[in-house]
């Protein structure tokens, strides 16, 4: 489809809008797809103008926007304000509907766009108050320079919106107009800042684990729960930082494994002061107990509320991770560092990321940016990428930055140390499209908002709460409050611009110091050959407790006493081993580090596989090429298969149909290619092993919706009889976040059990078709049988036609109308499916939830390999494309290549950009 050479007339009220609505109505009624009504000029009205000239009143000088064959823009300006104005304008051209939906999410205003169905979600988001905190950051915390950039960006967005009807901005607005008289509001700087709160929410750490452990107490003992949350396997999976400790004499972290020519110490800024709050405990006493039936009603309902909050980055933070690694030039074919990154996030259409270059034509003290990489639509700057001196990548650190508290509440307030404190109270009005306004009251403790107010089931605790004997009388129940670092104003927006213009490791660390939320692993490389790592973030220090279970809010000894000083957070600079790998594993061995970062790390399957691949490639003097880095990113080997498959092959199977499937596993190399029948069968067996061993023993609040089993009542005692007969109990959790999810935590749960022929976990009851199991091999045989018949139903009787990709499919969905709109609209806006390889906890992390099914629910949302110093030989790719417009040629033009593991050339220098340019647009004052 040719690029637009002129902008559509800005003012088209009346005929143009009515025509688009008519097209939509006809498409809905007749089910016409692309090539029919959706292919006419009307639909192209919202496509961006990519050539010619456009005049913008806010500009002070001419700006050039050069787009390559994939529509990726590189912007050239003479001053910083114009650079960010143009960024706002161009992102609005391609992605404004996405930006608009995001700001309604972060402000708790989805009901204004989509009606009554979003009231509950808006209520919860208003209770958290993301937008309020973002406003406080903008008003009181962010630097004047950052505010200037945010204002310029907003000016650019609003220049694009000026005098345009919604239907001329994006076709989704025409669909909304069928039921909602919606008007687009001007963009504001705070709209950009608030997006960081959504990012922090989805990367918030162990909040779901904290809830799940409490919910498990209704059916499991403390020792059983401990088995399901094993300690990090330091002996098997090495942490990010190899050694180091906090020097007691200086109060700074000493990276003993580093061999740099400088210590990278920082002297800027203040050490965070004490803050009010509390922590949590797993020891019982006056705090939370590992035993008991658990606060089932309030925590189960809270989990349901969390499922309802839009997961903009991934399903409830579960599986949210990423791979990144950097290799020193001593081990590369180029002699310079190579850096790779691929964040694992929810598949979205359009992709979460927007590729872009921001270039000052002449870099100077007044125009300092020459940066390229991945941005967020709706936010100025580059989040991941490189400038002319350094490159950097991000993965989720997973620090425990949220704590839930049980609160003894009454009509006058909440109890702390025997005294009643008044709530902080505010009212919030939610406007509803097509309905009446709703007003909610938000109550907060000194720790944070009372999230239990947002569900009728949360108004009262349940009959039993997980507390010890010293707890106050529950009376009518306990409430649940949330303390979270992102609910305090911070400087993360300042950090992004500082990263974009950093020139060395000291400046990189100085920028990282302000990257307070979400807490990320930051890797680094520069043109001088140095590599490094920094763990930043505002991470609480608890006076008591470890954050693994809800804490007693009535006991102030569980407060947060402050934050880990930045100078004490782990980092590395030029480690002697010559490379750094971060893939959500433990940052540092807990025995070497005095502060608690979290007890809920990723368990290191991906990170160790990457470490092993690097070591195997570099032994005996081998060198790593950029293509080797790309190959590593697409490595799909299954670690759990290396443990479980040898045992499966030893099972004596008499049923010829099951034996036929078992033969698929003979000679399998544990890779999970899309066309692999062995990978399909093994993953089905793994899913059924988990269901039989663990899933059927979990409480309903953790199991997937539709997963119904006959169980004893949670409060039953003694043998099953007429009083304690089995009851039908169905799962309540969204399938994408149910347990057991099959991730690498479950690898570590199963690893020691596979050595035990007998265990309570291998015991399962019989049913009409299967005998009860008592041993490991009996359960494995039953899982193999169940998997055979499950795949027969899904893929057919002939095992030779099976393939992992037919089970493991990716469908890209428009994040609003593509998930909840009429079926025909979903067909028109969504794309796919793609049959994928890879899998859960593989380096090629196309994640799926074993409790919910095989569908791909998180993916490498982009991939990049940076050739440091020879920047034009770097390569990158996005999950979808640059455009958010459904029938634009750049809507999903990168997805086929992404699915195959390919990368595109990444032009950076002026000559390379000019050679790659297909369209040039000039923005003039």
PDB file of C-alpha atoms in Angstrom, residues 586-743:
ATOM      1  CA  UNK A 586      18.696 -14.175  41.645  1.00  0.00           C
ATOM      2  CA  UNK A 587      20.879 -11.066  41.573  1.00  0.00           C
ATOM      3  CA  UNK A 588      23.395 -12.279  44.159  1.00  0.00           C
ATOM      4  CA  UNK A 589      23.774 -15.216  46.519  1.00  0.00           C
ATOM      5  CA  UNK A 590      21.742 -14.406  49.633  1.00  0.00           C
ATOM      6  CA  UNK A 591      24.561 -15.523  51.938  1.00  0.00           C
ATOM      7  CA  UNK A 592      26.768 -12.757  50.523  1.00  0.00           C
ATOM      8  CA  UNK A 593      24.258  -9.927  50.718  1.00  0.00           C
ATOM      9  CA  UNK A 594      22.771  -8.439  53.902  1.00  0.00           C
ATOM     10  CA  UNK A 595      19.540  -6.980  52.519  1.00  0.00           C
ATOM     11  CA  UNK A 596      16.471  -8.823  51.287  1.00  0.00           C
ATOM     12  CA  UNK A 597      15.738  -8.102  47.627  1.00  0.00           C
ATOM     13  CA  UNK A 598      13.063 -10.791  47.408  1.00  0.00           C
ATOM     14  CA  UNK A 599      12.465 -14.434  48.231  1.00  0.00           C
ATOM     15  CA  UNK A 600      10.569 -14.986  44.988  1.00  0.00           C
ATOM     16  CA  UNK A 601      13.131 -14.929  42.201  1.00  0.00           C
ATOM     17  CA  UNK A 602      12.709 -16.476  38.822  1.00  0.00           C
ATOM     18  CA  UNK A 603      14.441 -19.818  39.254  1.00  0.00           C
ATOM     19  CA  UNK A 604      17.168 -19.367  36.648  1.00  0.00           C
ATOM     20  CA  UNK A 605      16.449 -21.902  33.898  1.00  0.00           C
ATOM     21  CA  UNK A 606      16.783 -19.346  31.094  1.00  0.00           C
ATOM     22  CA  UNK A 607      19.752 -17.560  32.612  1.00  0.00           C
ATOM     23  CA  UNK A 608      21.707 -20.752  33.159  1.00  0.00           C
ATOM     24  CA  UNK A 609      21.031 -21.942  29.628  1.00  0.00           C
ATOM     25  CA  UNK A 610      22.397 -18.628  28.295  1.00  0.00           C
ATOM     26  CA  UNK A 611      25.448 -18.913  30.557  1.00  0.00           C
ATOM     27  CA  UNK A 612      26.036 -22.454  29.296  1.00  0.00           C
ATOM     28  CA  UNK A 613      25.679 -21.407  25.650  1.00  0.00           C
ATOM     29  CA  UNK A 614      28.192 -18.570  26.099  1.00  0.00           C
ATOM     30  CA  UNK A 615      30.661 -20.822  27.897  1.00  0.00           C
ATOM     31  CA  UNK A 616      30.386 -23.580  25.281  1.00  0.00           C
ATOM     32  CA  UNK A 617      30.934 -21.073  22.476  1.00  0.00           C
ATOM     33  CA  UNK A 618      33.960 -19.367  24.052  1.00  0.00           C
ATOM     34  CA  UNK A 619      35.832 -22.349  25.399  1.00  0.00           C
ATOM     35  CA  UNK A 620      39.095 -23.164  23.665  1.00  0.00           C
ATOM     36  CA  UNK A 621      39.356 -19.612  22.316  1.00  0.00           C
ATOM     37  CA  UNK A 622      36.048 -19.516  20.447  1.00  0.00           C
ATOM     38  CA  UNK A 623      34.468 -16.188  19.560  1.00  0.00           C
ATOM     39  CA  UNK A 624      30.832 -15.090  19.544  1.00  0.00           C
ATOM     40  CA  UNK A 625      29.400 -13.361  16.499  1.00  0.00           C
ATOM     41  CA  UNK A 626      26.271 -11.200  16.263  1.00  0.00           C
ATOM     42  CA  UNK A 627      24.550 -14.120  14.535  1.00  0.00           C
ATOM     43  CA  UNK A 628      25.489 -16.364  17.460  1.00  0.00           C
ATOM     44  CA  UNK A 629      23.718 -13.911  19.762  1.00  0.00           C
ATOM     45  CA  UNK A 630      20.604 -14.117  17.568  1.00  0.00           C
ATOM     46  CA  UNK A 631      20.753 -17.921  17.584  1.00  0.00           C
ATOM     47  CA  UNK A 632      20.960 -17.931  21.373  1.00  0.00           C
ATOM     48  CA  UNK A 633      17.842 -15.759  21.554  1.00  0.00           C
ATOM     49  CA  UNK A 634      15.892 -18.434  19.676  1.00  0.00           C
ATOM     50  CA  UNK A 635      17.206 -21.411  21.676  1.00  0.00           C
ATOM     51  CA  UNK A 636      14.132 -23.446  22.624  1.00  0.00           C
ATOM     52  CA  UNK A 637      15.546 -26.361  24.627  1.00  0.00           C
ATOM     53  CA  UNK A 638      13.335 -27.557  27.500  1.00  0.00           C
ATOM     54  CA  UNK A 639      15.137 -27.996  30.828  1.00  0.00           C
ATOM     55  CA  UNK A 640      12.298 -29.936  32.441  1.00  0.00           C
ATOM     56  CA  UNK A 641      12.436 -32.397  29.533  1.00  0.00           C
ATOM     57  CA  UNK A 642      16.044 -33.235  30.392  1.00  0.00           C
ATOM     58  CA  UNK A 643      14.850 -34.282  33.864  1.00  0.00           C
ATOM     59  CA  UNK A 644      11.530 -35.929  33.097  1.00  0.00           C
ATOM     60  CA  UNK A 645      11.866 -37.488  29.649  1.00  0.00           C
ATOM     61  CA  UNK A 646      14.323 -40.268  30.655  1.00  0.00           C
ATOM     62  CA  UNK A 647      11.835 -41.425  33.288  1.00  0.00           C
ATOM     63  CA  UNK A 648       8.936 -41.356  30.838  1.00  0.00           C
ATOM     64  CA  UNK A 649      10.830 -43.621  28.453  1.00  0.00           C
ATOM     65  CA  UNK A 650      11.297 -46.214  31.212  1.00  0.00           C
ATOM     66  CA  UNK A 651       7.579 -46.533  31.936  1.00  0.00           C
ATOM     67  CA  UNK A 652       6.183 -49.853  30.751  1.00  0.00           C
ATOM     68  CA  UNK A 653       3.160 -48.869  28.649  1.00  0.00           C
ATOM     69  CA  UNK A 654       0.822 -51.687  27.591  1.00  0.00           C
ATOM     70  CA  UNK A 655      -1.841 -49.600  25.848  1.00  0.00           C
ATOM     71  CA  UNK A 656      -0.762 -49.543  22.157  1.00  0.00           C
ATOM     72  CA  UNK A 657      -2.201 -46.075  21.570  1.00  0.00           C
ATOM     73  CA  UNK A 658      -0.299 -44.582  24.501  1.00  0.00           C
ATOM     74  CA  UNK A 659       2.809 -46.547  23.527  1.00  0.00           C
ATOM     75  CA  UNK A 660       2.565 -45.014  20.056  1.00  0.00           C
ATOM     76  CA  UNK A 661       2.792 -41.559  21.625  1.00  0.00           C
ATOM     77  CA  UNK A 662       5.574 -42.603  23.997  1.00  0.00           C
ATOM     78  CA  UNK A 663       7.723 -43.594  21.015  1.00  0.00           C
ATOM     79  CA  UNK A 664       7.731 -39.940  19.912  1.00  0.00           C
ATOM     80  CA  UNK A 665       9.983 -39.192  22.881  1.00  0.00           C
ATOM     81  CA  UNK A 666      12.668 -41.692  21.851  1.00  0.00           C
ATOM     82  CA  UNK A 667      15.695 -39.860  20.493  1.00  0.00           C
ATOM     83  CA  UNK A 668      14.145 -36.447  21.076  1.00  0.00           C
ATOM     84  CA  UNK A 669      16.791 -33.746  21.633  1.00  0.00           C
ATOM     85  CA  UNK A 670      14.534 -31.643  23.925  1.00  0.00           C
ATOM     86  CA  UNK A 671      14.179 -28.820  21.421  1.00  0.00           C
ATOM     87  CA  UNK A 672      10.716 -27.360  20.944  1.00  0.00           C
ATOM     88  CA  UNK A 673      10.426 -26.611  17.237  1.00  0.00           C
ATOM     89  CA  UNK A 674       6.998 -25.703  15.826  1.00  0.00           C
ATOM     90  CA  UNK A 675       6.864 -28.930  13.792  1.00  0.00           C
ATOM     91  CA  UNK A 676       7.943 -31.217  16.645  1.00  0.00           C
ATOM     92  CA  UNK A 677       5.476 -33.962  17.568  1.00  0.00           C
ATOM     93  CA  UNK A 678       7.705 -34.963  20.490  1.00  0.00           C
ATOM     94  CA  UNK A 679       7.549 -31.441  21.966  1.00  0.00           C
ATOM     95  CA  UNK A 680       3.761 -31.477  21.639  1.00  0.00           C
ATOM     96  CA  UNK A 681       3.405 -34.766  23.469  1.00  0.00           C
ATOM     97  CA  UNK A 682       5.993 -34.030  26.129  1.00  0.00           C
ATOM     98  CA  UNK A 683       4.422 -30.683  27.040  1.00  0.00           C
ATOM     99  CA  UNK A 684       1.010 -32.349  27.256  1.00  0.00           C
ATOM    100  CA  UNK A 685       2.477 -34.972  29.591  1.00  0.00           C
ATOM    101  CA  UNK A 686       4.106 -32.247  31.702  1.00  0.00           C
ATOM    102  CA  UNK A 687       0.785 -30.409  31.917  1.00  0.00           C
ATOM    103  CA  UNK A 688      -0.968 -33.555  33.116  1.00  0.00           C
ATOM    104  CA  UNK A 689       1.785 -34.439  35.588  1.00  0.00           C
ATOM    105  CA  UNK A 690       1.320 -31.036  37.176  1.00  0.00           C
ATOM    106  CA  UNK A 691      -2.459 -31.320  37.237  1.00  0.00           C
ATOM    107  CA  UNK A 692      -2.445 -34.762  38.887  1.00  0.00           C
ATOM    108  CA  UNK A 693       0.373 -34.091  41.355  1.00  0.00           C
ATOM    109  CA  UNK A 694      -0.392 -30.535  42.402  1.00  0.00           C
ATOM    110  CA  UNK A 695      -3.253 -28.844  40.576  1.00  0.00           C
ATOM    111  CA  UNK A 696      -5.984 -31.102  41.921  1.00  0.00           C
ATOM    112  CA  UNK A 697      -4.694 -30.495  45.445  1.00  0.00           C
ATOM    113  CA  UNK A 698      -4.770 -26.687  45.252  1.00  0.00           C
ATOM    114  CA  UNK A 699      -7.705 -24.579  46.530  1.00  0.00           C
ATOM    115  CA  UNK A 700     -10.241 -23.389  43.985  1.00  0.00           C
ATOM    116  CA  UNK A 701      -8.961 -19.813  44.186  1.00  0.00           C
ATOM    117  CA  UNK A 702      -5.748 -20.896  42.420  1.00  0.00           C
ATOM    118  CA  UNK A 703      -7.148 -23.330  39.867  1.00  0.00           C
ATOM    119  CA  UNK A 704      -8.303 -22.302  36.404  1.00  0.00           C
ATOM    120  CA  UNK A 705     -11.900 -21.434  35.647  1.00  0.00           C
ATOM    121  CA  UNK A 706     -13.718 -24.521  34.395  1.00  0.00           C
ATOM    122  CA  UNK A 707     -11.335 -26.900  36.201  1.00  0.00           C
ATOM    123  CA  UNK A 708     -13.823 -28.808  38.347  1.00  0.00           C
ATOM    124  CA  UNK A 709     -12.975 -31.677  40.690  1.00  0.00           C
ATOM    125  CA  UNK A 710     -14.585 -33.563  43.582  1.00  0.00           C
ATOM    126  CA  UNK A 711     -12.856 -32.700  46.855  1.00  0.00           C
ATOM    127  CA  UNK A 712     -13.388 -32.766  50.581  1.00  0.00           C
ATOM    128  CA  UNK A 713     -14.608 -29.514  52.112  1.00  0.00           C
ATOM    129  CA  UNK A 714     -11.676 -27.402  53.302  1.00  0.00           C
ATOM    130  CA  UNK A 715     -12.808 -27.623  56.933  1.00  0.00           C
ATOM    131  CA  UNK A 716     -13.529 -31.386  56.883  1.00  0.00           C
ATOM    132  CA  UNK A 717     -11.924 -33.674  59.465  1.00  0.00           C
ATOM    133  CA  UNK A 718     -11.769 -37.436  59.694  1.00  0.00           C
ATOM    134  CA  UNK A 719     -12.779 -39.899  56.985  1.00  0.00           C
ATOM    135  CA  UNK A 720     -15.151 -39.065  54.157  1.00  0.00           C
ATOM    136  CA  UNK A 721     -18.668 -39.848  55.367  1.00  0.00           C
ATOM    137  CA  UNK A 722     -22.150 -38.427  55.049  1.00  0.00           C
ATOM    138  CA  UNK A 723     -21.154 -35.339  57.017  1.00  0.00           C
ATOM    139  CA  UNK A 724     -17.907 -34.820  55.125  1.00  0.00           C
ATOM    140  CA  UNK A 725     -18.860 -36.091  51.674  1.00  0.00           C
ATOM    141  CA  UNK A 726     -17.039 -34.914  48.574  1.00  0.00           C
ATOM    142  CA  UNK A 727     -18.249 -31.701  46.987  1.00  0.00           C
ATOM    143  CA  UNK A 728     -17.895 -30.417  43.412  1.00  0.00           C
ATOM    144  CA  UNK A 729     -15.459 -27.516  43.388  1.00  0.00           C
ATOM    145  CA  UNK A 730     -14.555 -25.456  40.315  1.00  0.00           C
ATOM    146  CA  UNK A 731     -11.553 -23.220  39.775  1.00  0.00           C
ATOM    147  CA  UNK A 732     -11.910 -19.442  39.975  1.00  0.00           C
ATOM    148  CA  UNK A 733      -8.651 -18.087  38.518  1.00  0.00           C
ATOM    149  CA  UNK A 734      -8.211 -16.655  35.046  1.00  0.00           C
ATOM    150  CA  UNK A 735      -6.515 -19.432  33.007  1.00  0.00           C
ATOM    151  CA  UNK A 736      -3.569 -17.167  32.162  1.00  0.00           C
ATOM    152  CA  UNK A 737      -2.656 -16.765  35.833  1.00  0.00           C
ATOM    153  CA  UNK A 738      -3.831 -20.080  37.356  1.00  0.00           C
ATOM    154  CA  UNK A 739      -1.572 -22.591  39.098  1.00  0.00           C
ATOM    155  CA  UNK A 740       0.386 -24.746  38.586  1.00  0.00           C
ATOM    156  CA  UNK A 741       1.580 -22.648  35.663  1.00  0.00           C
ATOM    157  CA  UNK A 742       4.458 -24.959  34.737  1.00  0.00           C
ATOM    158  CA  UNK A 743       7.211 -22.358  34.980  1.00  0.00           C
TER     159      UNK A 743
END
